[in-house]
């Protein structure tokens, strides 16, 4: 507590803001604040307000004491305020120190005193951009321009805001106008032009803009990063990495550069380095949301679910309303094989952004894993409407249509997919099973043989081919492949033996099925499945006593 307010009534201390500053130290002298100058406009206004309130209180005696105490509190506090210029200078200092939120408060204080301060509005708009809030920045920047702020800085700010919002045409209009006016900020403007052209997929023109920016000023970080994005898009990973490193040598605290470095490392398959780069982006930014999202996904890809969950919590703390919050939470749930929880999180994500397509796709996955075929098809169809070349969505949607018995529409997805990716494992398996379901034995086995050749050491893939051979009348080849697979994969032998037993029962080869089930029971005496399989084999042989005994042991 400040000494001048230590012994006052609690209402007085609250009016002066004293209690928030802590208790007065023992023995500390009680100083007296200077009385406010009689000509102070703020104090004069307070006196007039108290006079009016006093008249009202005389008519309402019960309130008179509160008015008197409030009047004394205002008098004691002195109505001491900072000037417009003092708030502005403090805002500049805080902005230079990177304390953007505190600086924004100071510039808002300026505008409370003088709403027509164009420079304060320009500063406030720029800070909103740096905090990742273009919606708050745009009206401040537009008002600053109306109040006479310098046109070029405002146009640059508006171009940045529209770029974040994906309004690339407006970016080009603003930039071209500023360039035509002969701005000295040509490198920055050309970089913004390149970013907008990149967003419009006009990559050759974007490259020309970035090259022109670097010709004006070779150390322009946005232009270096733009050139790096173009290189990364074209698969020139090392060139992209070199551009990013050059940008970081210019500005080691550039969150955008660290972010792009994470993208480069992720493209190169180094998830650990990508995570480290996203962590640096978080450290150097006050608009951390996108970097937590990227780091969370990188951590999940590395199997670090605890780290991904920490990033999901960080997203929730920053913005519950952003659709990516529920998106990351949903993907974490899917990783933990909790599709019902994932569905809930992803549906919450889509209530906050119905067109947030990553959540649309993974909601389709969550429905697929729960057997909700109609809902899965709805989500995946919506996703493919936006991304018709998505291999992941095409595979899963084809699987859904096969589950629903719609082989023709499944084939419409699988055939072009296999033309693009002849060795796509999931597509080969789906197409093989589609042909077999239509009675097209040779075509089906051809696709499954190709899949098995791609994964010769995958016991599941070999077992799929073996089962298909057994069901297609190629019993000898199928049995041989299944036995060879068991020999090569002893750790999977029990599962493969169970598959073999089921197929023998299905083929009514009950004696061989009984032998296979007995082998399985000898290896796993405490597991009920072998006894169940033995019971089925005995039932096929008409041995009621054997069936009863086997099921009793199960």
CSV table of N, CA and C in Angstrom, one decimal, residues 42-134:
chain,number,residue,atom,x,y,z
A,42,UNK,N,-9.5,17.9,-15.3
A,42,UNK,CA,-10.0,16.6,-14.8
A,42,UNK,C,-10.6,16.8,-13.4
A,43,UNK,N,-9.8,17.6,-12.6
A,43,UNK,CA,-10.3,17.9,-11.2
A,43,UNK,C,-11.6,18.7,-11.2
A,44,UNK,N,-11.6,19.7,-12.1
A,44,UNK,CA,-12.8,20.5,-12.2
A,44,UNK,C,-14.1,19.7,-12.6
A,45,UNK,N,-13.9,18.8,-13.5
A,45,UNK,CA,-15.0,17.9,-13.9
A,45,UNK,C,-15.4,17.0,-12.7
A,46,UNK,N,-14.4,16.6,-11.9
A,46,UNK,CA,-14.8,15.7,-10.8
A,46,UNK,C,-15.6,16.5,-9.8
A,47,UNK,N,-15.2,17.8,-9.5
A,47,UNK,CA,-15.9,18.6,-8.6
A,47,UNK,C,-17.3,18.9,-9.0
A,48,UNK,N,-17.5,19.1,-10.3
A,48,UNK,CA,-18.9,19.4,-10.8
A,48,UNK,C,-19.7,18.1,-10.6
A,49,UNK,N,-19.1,16.9,-10.9
A,49,UNK,CA,-19.8,15.7,-10.8
A,49,UNK,C,-20.2,15.4,-9.3
A,50,UNK,N,-19.3,15.8,-8.4
A,50,UNK,CA,-19.6,15.6,-7.0
A,50,UNK,C,-20.7,16.5,-6.5
A,51,UNK,N,-20.7,17.8,-7.1
A,51,UNK,CA,-21.7,18.7,-6.7
A,51,UNK,C,-23.1,18.2,-7.1
A,52,UNK,N,-23.2,17.7,-8.4
A,52,UNK,CA,-24.5,17.2,-8.9
A,52,UNK,C,-24.9,16.0,-8.0
A,53,UNK,N,-23.9,15.1,-7.7
A,53,UNK,CA,-24.3,13.9,-6.9
A,53,UNK,C,-24.7,14.4,-5.5
A,54,UNK,N,-24.1,15.4,-5.0
A,54,UNK,CA,-24.4,15.9,-3.6
A,54,UNK,C,-25.9,16.3,-3.6
A,55,UNK,N,-26.3,17.1,-4.6
A,55,UNK,CA,-27.7,17.5,-4.7
A,55,UNK,C,-28.6,16.3,-4.7
A,56,UNK,N,-28.3,15.3,-5.5
A,56,UNK,CA,-29.1,14.1,-5.5
A,56,UNK,C,-29.1,13.4,-4.2
A,57,UNK,N,-27.9,13.4,-3.5
A,57,UNK,CA,-27.8,12.7,-2.2
A,57,UNK,C,-28.7,13.4,-1.2
A,58,UNK,N,-28.8,14.7,-1.3
A,58,UNK,CA,-29.6,15.4,-0.3
A,58,UNK,C,-31.1,15.0,-0.4
A,59,UNK,N,-31.5,14.6,-1.6
A,59,UNK,CA,-32.8,14.1,-1.8
A,59,UNK,C,-32.9,12.7,-1.4
A,60,UNK,N,-31.8,12.0,-1.3
A,60,UNK,CA,-31.8,10.6,-0.9
A,60,UNK,C,-30.7,10.4,0.2
A,61,UNK,N,-31.1,10.7,1.4
A,61,UNK,CA,-30.1,10.8,2.5
A,61,UNK,C,-29.3,9.6,2.7
A,62,UNK,N,-29.8,8.4,2.5
A,62,UNK,CA,-29.0,7.2,2.7
A,62,UNK,C,-27.8,7.1,1.9
A,63,UNK,N,-27.8,7.9,0.7
A,63,UNK,CA,-26.6,7.8,-0.1
A,63,UNK,C,-25.6,8.9,0.1
A,64,UNK,N,-25.9,9.8,1.0
A,64,UNK,CA,-25.1,11.0,1.2
A,64,UNK,C,-23.7,10.6,1.6
A,65,UNK,N,-23.6,9.6,2.6
A,65,UNK,CA,-22.3,9.3,3.1
A,65,UNK,C,-21.4,8.7,2.0
A,66,UNK,N,-21.9,7.9,1.1
A,66,UNK,CA,-21.1,7.3,0.0
A,66,UNK,C,-20.6,8.4,-0.9
A,67,UNK,N,-21.4,9.4,-1.2
A,67,UNK,CA,-21.0,10.5,-2.0
A,67,UNK,C,-19.8,11.3,-1.4
A,68,UNK,N,-20.0,11.6,-0.1
A,68,UNK,CA,-18.9,12.3,0.6
A,68,UNK,C,-17.6,11.6,0.6
A,69,UNK,N,-17.7,10.3,0.8
A,69,UNK,CA,-16.5,9.5,0.9
A,69,UNK,C,-15.8,9.4,-0.5
A,70,UNK,N,-16.7,9.3,-1.6
A,70,UNK,CA,-16.1,9.3,-2.9
A,70,UNK,C,-15.5,10.6,-3.3
A,71,UNK,N,-16.1,11.7,-2.8
A,71,UNK,CA,-15.5,13.0,-3.1
A,71,UNK,C,-14.2,13.2,-2.4
A,72,UNK,N,-14.1,12.7,-1.2
A,72,UNK,CA,-12.8,12.8,-0.4
A,72,UNK,C,-11.8,12.0,-1.1
A,73,UNK,N,-12.2,10.8,-1.6
A,73,UNK,CA,-11.2,9.9,-2.3
A,73,UNK,C,-10.7,10.6,-3.5
A,74,UNK,N,-11.6,11.1,-4.3
A,74,UNK,CA,-11.1,11.8,-5.6
A,74,UNK,C,-10.2,13.0,-5.2
A,75,UNK,N,-10.5,13.7,-4.2
A,75,UNK,CA,-9.7,14.8,-3.8
A,75,UNK,C,-8.3,14.3,-3.4
A,76,UNK,N,-8.3,13.3,-2.6
A,76,UNK,CA,-7.0,12.8,-2.1
A,76,UNK,C,-6.1,12.2,-3.2
A,77,UNK,N,-6.8,11.5,-4.1
A,77,UNK,CA,-6.0,10.9,-5.2
A,77,UNK,C,-5.5,11.9,-6.1
A,78,UNK,N,-6.1,13.0,-6.2
A,78,UNK,CA,-5.5,14.1,-6.9
A,78,UNK,C,-5.8,14.1,-8.4
A,79,UNK,N,-6.5,13.1,-8.9
A,79,UNK,CA,-6.8,13.0,-10.4
A,79,UNK,C,-5.6,13.2,-11.2
A,80,UNK,N,-4.4,12.6,-10.8
A,80,UNK,CA,-3.2,12.8,-11.5
A,80,UNK,C,-3.2,11.8,-12.7
A,81,UNK,N,-3.1,12.3,-13.9
A,81,UNK,CA,-3.0,11.5,-15.2
A,81,UNK,C,-1.9,11.9,-16.0
A,82,UNK,N,-1.5,10.9,-16.9
A,82,UNK,CA,-0.4,11.2,-17.8
A,82,UNK,C,-1.0,11.9,-19.0
A,83,UNK,N,-0.2,12.7,-19.7
A,83,UNK,CA,-0.6,13.4,-20.8
A,83,UNK,C,-0.6,12.5,-22.0
A,84,UNK,N,-1.3,13.0,-23.1
A,84,UNK,CA,-1.3,12.2,-24.4
A,84,UNK,C,0.1,11.9,-24.9
A,85,UNK,N,1.0,12.9,-24.8
A,85,UNK,CA,2.3,12.7,-25.3
A,85,UNK,C,3.1,11.7,-24.4
A,86,UNK,N,2.9,11.7,-23.1
A,86,UNK,CA,3.5,10.8,-22.2
A,86,UNK,C,3.1,9.4,-22.5
A,87,UNK,N,1.8,9.2,-22.7
A,87,UNK,CA,1.3,7.8,-23.1
A,87,UNK,C,1.9,7.4,-24.4
A,88,UNK,N,2.0,8.3,-25.4
A,88,UNK,CA,2.5,7.9,-26.7
A,88,UNK,C,4.0,7.5,-26.6
A,89,UNK,N,4.8,8.3,-25.9
A,89,UNK,CA,6.2,8.0,-25.8
A,89,UNK,C,6.4,6.7,-25.0
A,90,UNK,N,5.6,6.4,-24.0
A,90,UNK,CA,5.7,5.2,-23.3
A,90,UNK,C,5.3,4.0,-24.2
A,91,UNK,N,4.3,4.2,-25.1
A,91,UNK,CA,4.0,3.2,-26.0
A,91,UNK,C,5.1,2.9,-27.0
A,92,UNK,N,5.8,3.9,-27.5
A,92,UNK,CA,6.9,3.7,-28.4
A,92,UNK,C,8.0,2.9,-27.7
A,93,UNK,N,8.3,3.2,-26.5
A,93,UNK,CA,9.3,2.5,-25.7
A,93,UNK,C,9.0,1.0,-25.6
A,94,UNK,N,7.7,0.7,-25.2
A,94,UNK,CA,7.3,-0.6,-25.0
A,94,UNK,C,7.3,-1.4,-26.3
A,95,UNK,N,6.9,-0.7,-27.4
A,95,UNK,CA,6.9,-1.4,-28.7
A,95,UNK,C,8.3,-1.7,-29.1
A,96,UNK,N,9.2,-0.8,-28.9
A,96,UNK,CA,10.6,-1.1,-29.2
A,96,UNK,C,11.2,-2.3,-28.4
A,97,UNK,N,10.7,-2.4,-27.2
A,97,UNK,CA,11.2,-3.5,-26.3
A,97,UNK,C,10.5,-4.8,-26.6
A,98,UNK,N,9.5,-4.8,-27.6
A,98,UNK,CA,8.8,-6.1,-27.9
A,98,UNK,C,7.6,-6.3,-26.9
A,99,UNK,N,7.3,-5.4,-26.1
A,99,UNK,CA,6.1,-5.6,-25.1
A,99,UNK,C,4.9,-5.0,-25.9
A,100,UNK,N,4.4,-5.8,-26.8
A,100,UNK,CA,3.4,-5.3,-27.7
A,100,UNK,C,2.0,-5.1,-27.0
A,101,UNK,N,1.6,-6.0,-26.2
A,101,UNK,CA,0.3,-5.8,-25.5
A,101,UNK,C,0.3,-4.6,-24.6
A,102,UNK,N,1.4,-4.4,-23.9
A,102,UNK,CA,1.5,-3.3,-23.0
A,102,UNK,C,1.6,-2.0,-23.9
A,103,UNK,N,2.3,-2.0,-25.0
A,103,UNK,CA,2.3,-0.9,-25.9
A,103,UNK,C,0.9,-0.5,-26.4
A,104,UNK,N,0.2,-1.6,-26.8
A,104,UNK,CA,-1.2,-1.3,-27.3
A,104,UNK,C,-2.1,-0.6,-26.2
A,105,UNK,N,-1.9,-1.0,-25.0
A,105,UNK,CA,-2.7,-0.3,-23.9
A,105,UNK,C,-2.3,1.2,-23.9
A,106,UNK,N,-1.0,1.5,-24.0
A,106,UNK,CA,-0.6,2.9,-24.0
A,106,UNK,C,-1.2,3.7,-25.2
A,107,UNK,N,-1.2,3.1,-26.4
A,107,UNK,CA,-1.8,3.8,-27.5
A,107,UNK,C,-3.3,3.9,-27.4
A,108,UNK,N,-3.9,3.0,-26.8
A,108,UNK,CA,-5.4,3.1,-26.5
A,108,UNK,C,-5.6,4.3,-25.5
A,109,UNK,N,-4.7,4.4,-24.5
A,109,UNK,CA,-4.8,5.5,-23.6
A,109,UNK,C,-4.7,6.9,-24.4
A,110,UNK,N,-3.8,6.9,-25.3
A,110,UNK,CA,-3.7,8.1,-26.2
A,110,UNK,C,-5.0,8.4,-26.9
A,111,UNK,N,-5.6,7.4,-27.4
A,111,UNK,CA,-6.8,7.6,-28.2
A,111,UNK,C,-8.0,7.9,-27.3
A,112,UNK,N,-8.0,7.5,-26.1
A,112,UNK,CA,-9.0,7.9,-25.1
A,112,UNK,C,-9.0,9.4,-24.9
A,113,UNK,N,-7.8,10.0,-24.9
A,113,UNK,CA,-7.6,11.4,-24.7
A,113,UNK,C,-7.8,12.2,-26.0
A,114,UNK,N,-7.4,11.5,-27.1
A,114,UNK,CA,-7.5,12.2,-28.4
A,114,UNK,C,-7.8,11.2,-29.5
A,115,UNK,N,-9.0,10.9,-29.8
A,115,UNK,CA,-9.4,9.9,-30.8
A,115,UNK,C,-8.9,10.2,-32.2
A,116,UNK,N,-8.5,11.4,-32.4
A,116,UNK,CA,-8.0,11.8,-33.8
A,116,UNK,C,-6.5,11.7,-33.9
A,117,UNK,N,-5.8,11.1,-33.0
A,117,UNK,CA,-4.4,10.9,-33.1
A,117,UNK,C,-4.1,9.9,-34.2
A,118,UNK,N,-3.7,10.3,-35.4
A,118,UNK,CA,-3.5,9.3,-36.5
A,118,UNK,C,-2.3,8.4,-36.2
A,119,UNK,N,-1.3,8.9,-35.7
A,119,UNK,CA,-0.1,8.1,-35.5
A,119,UNK,C,-0.3,7.0,-34.4
A,120,UNK,N,-1.1,7.3,-33.4
A,120,UNK,CA,-1.4,6.3,-32.4
A,120,UNK,C,-2.3,5.2,-33.0
A,121,UNK,N,-3.2,5.6,-33.9
A,121,UNK,CA,-4.0,4.6,-34.6
A,121,UNK,C,-3.2,3.7,-35.5
A,122,UNK,N,-2.2,4.3,-36.2
A,122,UNK,CA,-1.3,3.6,-37.1
A,122,UNK,C,-0.5,2.6,-36.2
A,123,UNK,N,0.0,3.0,-35.1
A,123,UNK,CA,0.8,2.2,-34.2
A,123,UNK,C,0.0,1.0,-33.7
A,124,UNK,N,-1.3,1.3,-33.3
A,124,UNK,CA,-2.1,0.3,-32.7
A,124,UNK,C,-2.5,-0.7,-33.8
A,125,UNK,N,-2.7,-0.3,-35.0
A,125,UNK,CA,-3.0,-1.2,-36.1
A,125,UNK,C,-1.8,-2.1,-36.4
A,126,UNK,N,-0.6,-1.5,-36.4
A,126,UNK,CA,0.6,-2.3,-36.7
A,126,UNK,C,0.8,-3.4,-35.6
A,127,UNK,N,0.6,-3.0,-34.3
A,127,UNK,CA,0.7,-4.0,-33.2
A,127,UNK,C,-0.3,-5.1,-33.4
A,128,UNK,N,-1.5,-4.8,-33.7
A,128,UNK,CA,-2.5,-5.8,-33.9
A,128,UNK,C,-2.1,-6.8,-35.0
A,129,UNK,N,-1.4,-6.3,-36.0
A,129,UNK,CA,-0.9,-7.2,-37.1
A,129,UNK,C,0.2,-8.1,-36.5
A,130,UNK,N,1.1,-7.5,-35.7
A,130,UNK,CA,2.2,-8.3,-35.1
A,130,UNK,C,1.7,-9.3,-34.2
A,131,UNK,N,0.5,-9.1,-33.6
A,131,UNK,CA,-0.1,-10.1,-32.7
A,131,UNK,C,-1.0,-11.0,-33.4
A,132,UNK,N,-1.1,-10.9,-34.8
A,132,UNK,CA,-1.8,-11.9,-35.6
A,132,UNK,C,-3.3,-11.6,-35.6
A,133,UNK,N,-3.7,-10.4,-35.4
A,133,UNK,CA,-5.2,-10.0,-35.4
A,133,UNK,C,-5.5,-9.0,-36.5
A,134,UNK,N,-5.6,-9.5,-37.7
A,134,UNK,CA,-5.9,-8.5,-38.8
A,134,UNK,C,-7.2,-7.8,-38.7
